[in-house]
PDB file of C-alpha atoms in Angstrom:
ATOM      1  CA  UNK A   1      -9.436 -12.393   8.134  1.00 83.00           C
ATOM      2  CA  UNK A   2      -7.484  -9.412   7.563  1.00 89.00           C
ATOM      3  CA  UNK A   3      -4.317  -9.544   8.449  1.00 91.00           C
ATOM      4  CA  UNK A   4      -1.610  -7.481   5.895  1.00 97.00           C
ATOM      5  CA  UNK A   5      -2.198  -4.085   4.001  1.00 98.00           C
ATOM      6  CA  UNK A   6      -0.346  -3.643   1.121  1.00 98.00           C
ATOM      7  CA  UNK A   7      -0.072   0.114   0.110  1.00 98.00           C
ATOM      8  CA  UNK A   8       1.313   1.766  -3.439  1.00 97.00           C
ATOM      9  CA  UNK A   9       3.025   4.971  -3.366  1.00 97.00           C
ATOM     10  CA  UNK A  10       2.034   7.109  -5.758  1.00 95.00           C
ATOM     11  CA  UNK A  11      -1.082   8.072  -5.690  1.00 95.00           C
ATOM     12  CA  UNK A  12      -1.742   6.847  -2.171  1.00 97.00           C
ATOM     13  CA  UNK A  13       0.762   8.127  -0.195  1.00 97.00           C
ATOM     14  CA  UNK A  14       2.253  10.668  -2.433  1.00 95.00           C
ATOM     15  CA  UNK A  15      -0.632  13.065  -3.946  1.00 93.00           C
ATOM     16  CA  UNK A  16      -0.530  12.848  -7.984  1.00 88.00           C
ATOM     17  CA  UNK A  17      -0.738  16.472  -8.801  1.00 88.00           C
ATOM     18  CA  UNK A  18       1.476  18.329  -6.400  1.00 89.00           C
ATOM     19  CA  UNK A  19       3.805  15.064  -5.948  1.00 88.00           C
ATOM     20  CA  UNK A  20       3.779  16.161  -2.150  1.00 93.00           C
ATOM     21  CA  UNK A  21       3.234  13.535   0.386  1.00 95.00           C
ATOM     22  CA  UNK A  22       0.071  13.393   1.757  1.00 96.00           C
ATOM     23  CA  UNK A  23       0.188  13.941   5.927  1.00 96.00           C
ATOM     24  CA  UNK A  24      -3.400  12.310   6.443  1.00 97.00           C
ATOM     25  CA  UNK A  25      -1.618   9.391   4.930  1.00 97.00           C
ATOM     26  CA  UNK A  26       1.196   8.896   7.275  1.00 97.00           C
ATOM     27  CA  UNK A  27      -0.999   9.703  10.079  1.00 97.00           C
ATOM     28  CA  UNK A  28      -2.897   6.806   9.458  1.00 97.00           C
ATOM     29  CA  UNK A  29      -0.087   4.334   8.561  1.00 97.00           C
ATOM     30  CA  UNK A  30       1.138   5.693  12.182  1.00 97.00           C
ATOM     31  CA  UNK A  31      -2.755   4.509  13.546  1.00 96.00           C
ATOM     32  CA  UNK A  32      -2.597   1.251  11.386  1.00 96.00           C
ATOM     33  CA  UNK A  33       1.268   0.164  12.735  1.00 97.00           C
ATOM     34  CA  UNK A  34       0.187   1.206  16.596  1.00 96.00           C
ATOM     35  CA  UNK A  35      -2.504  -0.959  16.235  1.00 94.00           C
ATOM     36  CA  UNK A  36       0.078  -3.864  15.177  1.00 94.00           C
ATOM     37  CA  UNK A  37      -1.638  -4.294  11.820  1.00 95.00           C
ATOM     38  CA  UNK A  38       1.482  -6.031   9.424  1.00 97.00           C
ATOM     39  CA  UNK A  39       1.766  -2.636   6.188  1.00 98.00           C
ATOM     40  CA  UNK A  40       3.661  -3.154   3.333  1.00 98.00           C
ATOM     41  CA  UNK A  41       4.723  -1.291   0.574  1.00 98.00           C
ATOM     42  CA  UNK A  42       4.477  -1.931  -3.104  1.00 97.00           C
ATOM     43  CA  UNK A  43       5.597   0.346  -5.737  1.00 97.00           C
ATOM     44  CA  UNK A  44       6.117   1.457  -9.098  1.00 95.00           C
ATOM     45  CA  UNK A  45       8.060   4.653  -7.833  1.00 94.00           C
ATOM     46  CA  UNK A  46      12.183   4.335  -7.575  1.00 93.00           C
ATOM     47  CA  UNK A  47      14.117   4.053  -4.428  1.00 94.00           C
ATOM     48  CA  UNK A  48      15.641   7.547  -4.570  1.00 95.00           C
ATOM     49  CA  UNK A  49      12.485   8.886  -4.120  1.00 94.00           C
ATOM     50  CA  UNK A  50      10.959   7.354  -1.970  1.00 96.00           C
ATOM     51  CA  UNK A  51      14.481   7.032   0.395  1.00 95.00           C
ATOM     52  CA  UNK A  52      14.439  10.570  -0.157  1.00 96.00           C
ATOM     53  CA  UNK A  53      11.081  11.370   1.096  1.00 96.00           C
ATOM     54  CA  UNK A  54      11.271   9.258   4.114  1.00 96.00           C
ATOM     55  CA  UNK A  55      14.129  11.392   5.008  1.00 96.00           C
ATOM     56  CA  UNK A  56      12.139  13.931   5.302  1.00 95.00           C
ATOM     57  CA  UNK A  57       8.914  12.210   6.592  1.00 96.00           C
ATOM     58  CA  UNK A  58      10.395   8.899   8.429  1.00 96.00           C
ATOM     59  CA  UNK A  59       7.345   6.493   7.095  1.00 97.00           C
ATOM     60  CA  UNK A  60       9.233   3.575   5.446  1.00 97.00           C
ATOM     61  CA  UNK A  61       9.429   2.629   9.231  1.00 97.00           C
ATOM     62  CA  UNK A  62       5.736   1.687   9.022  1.00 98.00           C
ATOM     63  CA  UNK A  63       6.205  -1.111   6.540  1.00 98.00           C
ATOM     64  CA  UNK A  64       7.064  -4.900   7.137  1.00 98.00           C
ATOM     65  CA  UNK A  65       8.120  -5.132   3.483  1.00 97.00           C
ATOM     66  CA  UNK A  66       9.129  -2.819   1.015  1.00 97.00           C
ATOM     67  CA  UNK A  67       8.530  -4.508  -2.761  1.00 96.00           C
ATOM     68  CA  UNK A  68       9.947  -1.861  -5.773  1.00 95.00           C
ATOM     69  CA  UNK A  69       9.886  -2.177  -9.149  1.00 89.00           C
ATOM     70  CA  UNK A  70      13.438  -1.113  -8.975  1.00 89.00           C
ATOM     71  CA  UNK A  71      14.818  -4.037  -6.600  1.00 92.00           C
ATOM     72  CA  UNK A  72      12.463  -6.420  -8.636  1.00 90.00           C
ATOM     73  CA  UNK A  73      12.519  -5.386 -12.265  1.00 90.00           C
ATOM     74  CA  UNK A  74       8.738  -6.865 -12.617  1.00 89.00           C
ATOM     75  CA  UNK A  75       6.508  -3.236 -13.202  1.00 93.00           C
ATOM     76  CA  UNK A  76       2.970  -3.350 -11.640  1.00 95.00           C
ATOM     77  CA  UNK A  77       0.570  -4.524 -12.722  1.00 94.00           C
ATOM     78  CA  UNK A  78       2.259  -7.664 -14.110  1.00 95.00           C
ATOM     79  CA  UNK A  79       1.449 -10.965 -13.067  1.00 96.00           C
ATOM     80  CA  UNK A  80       5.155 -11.790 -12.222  1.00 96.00           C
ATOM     81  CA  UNK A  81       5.061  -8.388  -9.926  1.00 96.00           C
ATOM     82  CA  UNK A  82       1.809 -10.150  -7.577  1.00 97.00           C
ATOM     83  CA  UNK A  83       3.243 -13.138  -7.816  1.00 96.00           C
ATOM     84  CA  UNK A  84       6.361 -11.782  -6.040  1.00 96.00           C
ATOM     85  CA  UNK A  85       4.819  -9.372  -3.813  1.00 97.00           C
ATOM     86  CA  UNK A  86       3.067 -12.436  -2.226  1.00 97.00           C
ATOM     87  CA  UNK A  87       6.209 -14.582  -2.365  1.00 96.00           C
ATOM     88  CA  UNK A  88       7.442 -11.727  -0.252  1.00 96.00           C
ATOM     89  CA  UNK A  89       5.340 -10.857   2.105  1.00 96.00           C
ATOM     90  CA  UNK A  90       3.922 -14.882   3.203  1.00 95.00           C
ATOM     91  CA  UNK A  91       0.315 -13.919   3.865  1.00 96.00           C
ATOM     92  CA  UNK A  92      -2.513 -15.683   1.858  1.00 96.00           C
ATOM     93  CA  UNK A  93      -4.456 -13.436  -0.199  1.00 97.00           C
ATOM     94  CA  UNK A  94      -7.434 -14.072   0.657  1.00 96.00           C
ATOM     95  CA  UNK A  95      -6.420 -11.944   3.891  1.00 96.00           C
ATOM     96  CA  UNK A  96      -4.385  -9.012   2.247  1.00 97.00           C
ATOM     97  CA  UNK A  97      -5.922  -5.755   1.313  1.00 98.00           C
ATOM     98  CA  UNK A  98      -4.786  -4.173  -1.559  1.00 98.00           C
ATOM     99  CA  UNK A  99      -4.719  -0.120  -1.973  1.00 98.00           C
ATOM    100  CA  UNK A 100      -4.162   1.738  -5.006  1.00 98.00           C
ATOM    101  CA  UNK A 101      -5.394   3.962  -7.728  1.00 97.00           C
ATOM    102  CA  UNK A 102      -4.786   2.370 -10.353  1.00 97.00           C
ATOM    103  CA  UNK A 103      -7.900   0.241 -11.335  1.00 97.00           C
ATOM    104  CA  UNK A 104      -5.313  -1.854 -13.448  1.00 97.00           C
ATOM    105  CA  UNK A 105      -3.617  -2.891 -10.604  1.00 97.00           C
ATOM    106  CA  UNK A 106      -6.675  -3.203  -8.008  1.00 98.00           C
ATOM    107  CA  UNK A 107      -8.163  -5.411 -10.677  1.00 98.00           C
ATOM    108  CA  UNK A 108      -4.957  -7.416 -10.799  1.00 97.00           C
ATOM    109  CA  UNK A 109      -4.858  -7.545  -7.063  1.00 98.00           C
ATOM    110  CA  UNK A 110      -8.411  -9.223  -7.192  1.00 98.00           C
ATOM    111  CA  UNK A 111      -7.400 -11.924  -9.657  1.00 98.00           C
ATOM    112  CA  UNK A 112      -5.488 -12.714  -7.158  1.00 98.00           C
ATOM    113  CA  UNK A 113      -7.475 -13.180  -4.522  1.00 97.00           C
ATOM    114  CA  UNK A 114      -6.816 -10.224  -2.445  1.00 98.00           C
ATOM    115  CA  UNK A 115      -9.221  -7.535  -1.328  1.00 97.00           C
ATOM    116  CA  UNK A 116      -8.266  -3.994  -3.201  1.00 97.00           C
ATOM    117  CA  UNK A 117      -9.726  -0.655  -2.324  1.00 98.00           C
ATOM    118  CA  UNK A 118      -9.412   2.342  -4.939  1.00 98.00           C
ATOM    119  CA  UNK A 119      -8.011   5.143  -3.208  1.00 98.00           C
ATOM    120  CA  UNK A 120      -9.362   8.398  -3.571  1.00 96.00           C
ATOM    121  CA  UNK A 121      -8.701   9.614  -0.372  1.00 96.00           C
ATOM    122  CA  UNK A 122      -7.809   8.965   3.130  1.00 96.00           C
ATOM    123  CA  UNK A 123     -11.508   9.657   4.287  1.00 96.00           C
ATOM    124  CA  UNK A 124     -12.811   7.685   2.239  1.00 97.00           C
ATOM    125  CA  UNK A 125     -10.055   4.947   2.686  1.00 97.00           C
ATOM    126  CA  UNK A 126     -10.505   4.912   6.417  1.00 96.00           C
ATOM    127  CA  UNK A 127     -13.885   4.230   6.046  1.00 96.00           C
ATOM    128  CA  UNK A 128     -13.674   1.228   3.625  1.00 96.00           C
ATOM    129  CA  UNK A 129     -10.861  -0.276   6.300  1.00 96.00           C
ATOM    130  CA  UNK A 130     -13.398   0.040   9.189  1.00 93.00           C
ATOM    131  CA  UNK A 131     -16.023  -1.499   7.107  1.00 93.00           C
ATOM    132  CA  UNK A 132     -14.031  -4.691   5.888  1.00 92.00           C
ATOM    133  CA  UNK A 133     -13.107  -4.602   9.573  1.00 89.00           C
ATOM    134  CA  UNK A 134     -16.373  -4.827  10.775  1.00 89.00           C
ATOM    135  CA  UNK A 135     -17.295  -7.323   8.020  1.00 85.00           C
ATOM    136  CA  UNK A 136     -14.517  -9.376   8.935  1.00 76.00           C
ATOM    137  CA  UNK A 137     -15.485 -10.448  12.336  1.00 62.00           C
TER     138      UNK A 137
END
């Protein structure tokens, strides 16, 4: 059963290439949080910018837990980073799903037992959530 996303950053929420922060994204961490789904966030990026950006944007209210490299000093994708992310958040990982885009870390995410989705897009993201939804009933 599905019951915690775990999102990176970079990549995910903030597009690579024009470091801008993608609006399709926050729209559906708004869906995902109305539909009391437990988000977290898991990051590589450091706290100024992302408390910077959610000044602007207000989506660090979406997330249960907020787990950064900075507060931590274990980089993804260690093994002492998953093993505190999941220290942190209390959910089994058999029922977390894990989005990124790094394949480093999604792998990394699997050896632990958690489901992870390579982001592309948000499309293509929403589409994989339904599915594992779907599959998960």
């Amino acid at each position: 059963m599905i019951l915690a996303l775990v999102f990176d950053f970079n990549g995910v929420l903030l597009k690579k290439k024009t470091h801008q922060v993608d609006l399709d994204m926050l729209e559906l961490l708004r869906e995902l949080y109305e539909l009391n789904i437990t988000i977290h966030l898991f990051s590589n990026t450091s706290k100024e910018v992302i408390y910077f950006l959610d000044s602007k944007f207000g989506f660090l209210k979406y997330f249960k837990n907020i787990v950064l490299v900075e507060d931590t000093g274990l980089s993804k994708p260690s093994d002492e980073s998953f093993e505190n992310l999941l220290k942190t958040i209390h959910t089994n990982p058999q029922d977390i799903v894990y989005i990124d885009d790094s394949r480093d870390n999604i792998r990394q995410a699997n050896k632990f037992g958690m489901k992870g989705i390579f982001f592309t897009n948000e499309t293509k993201l929403r589409a994989k959530l339904i599915e594992l939804a779907e599959n998960d009933n």
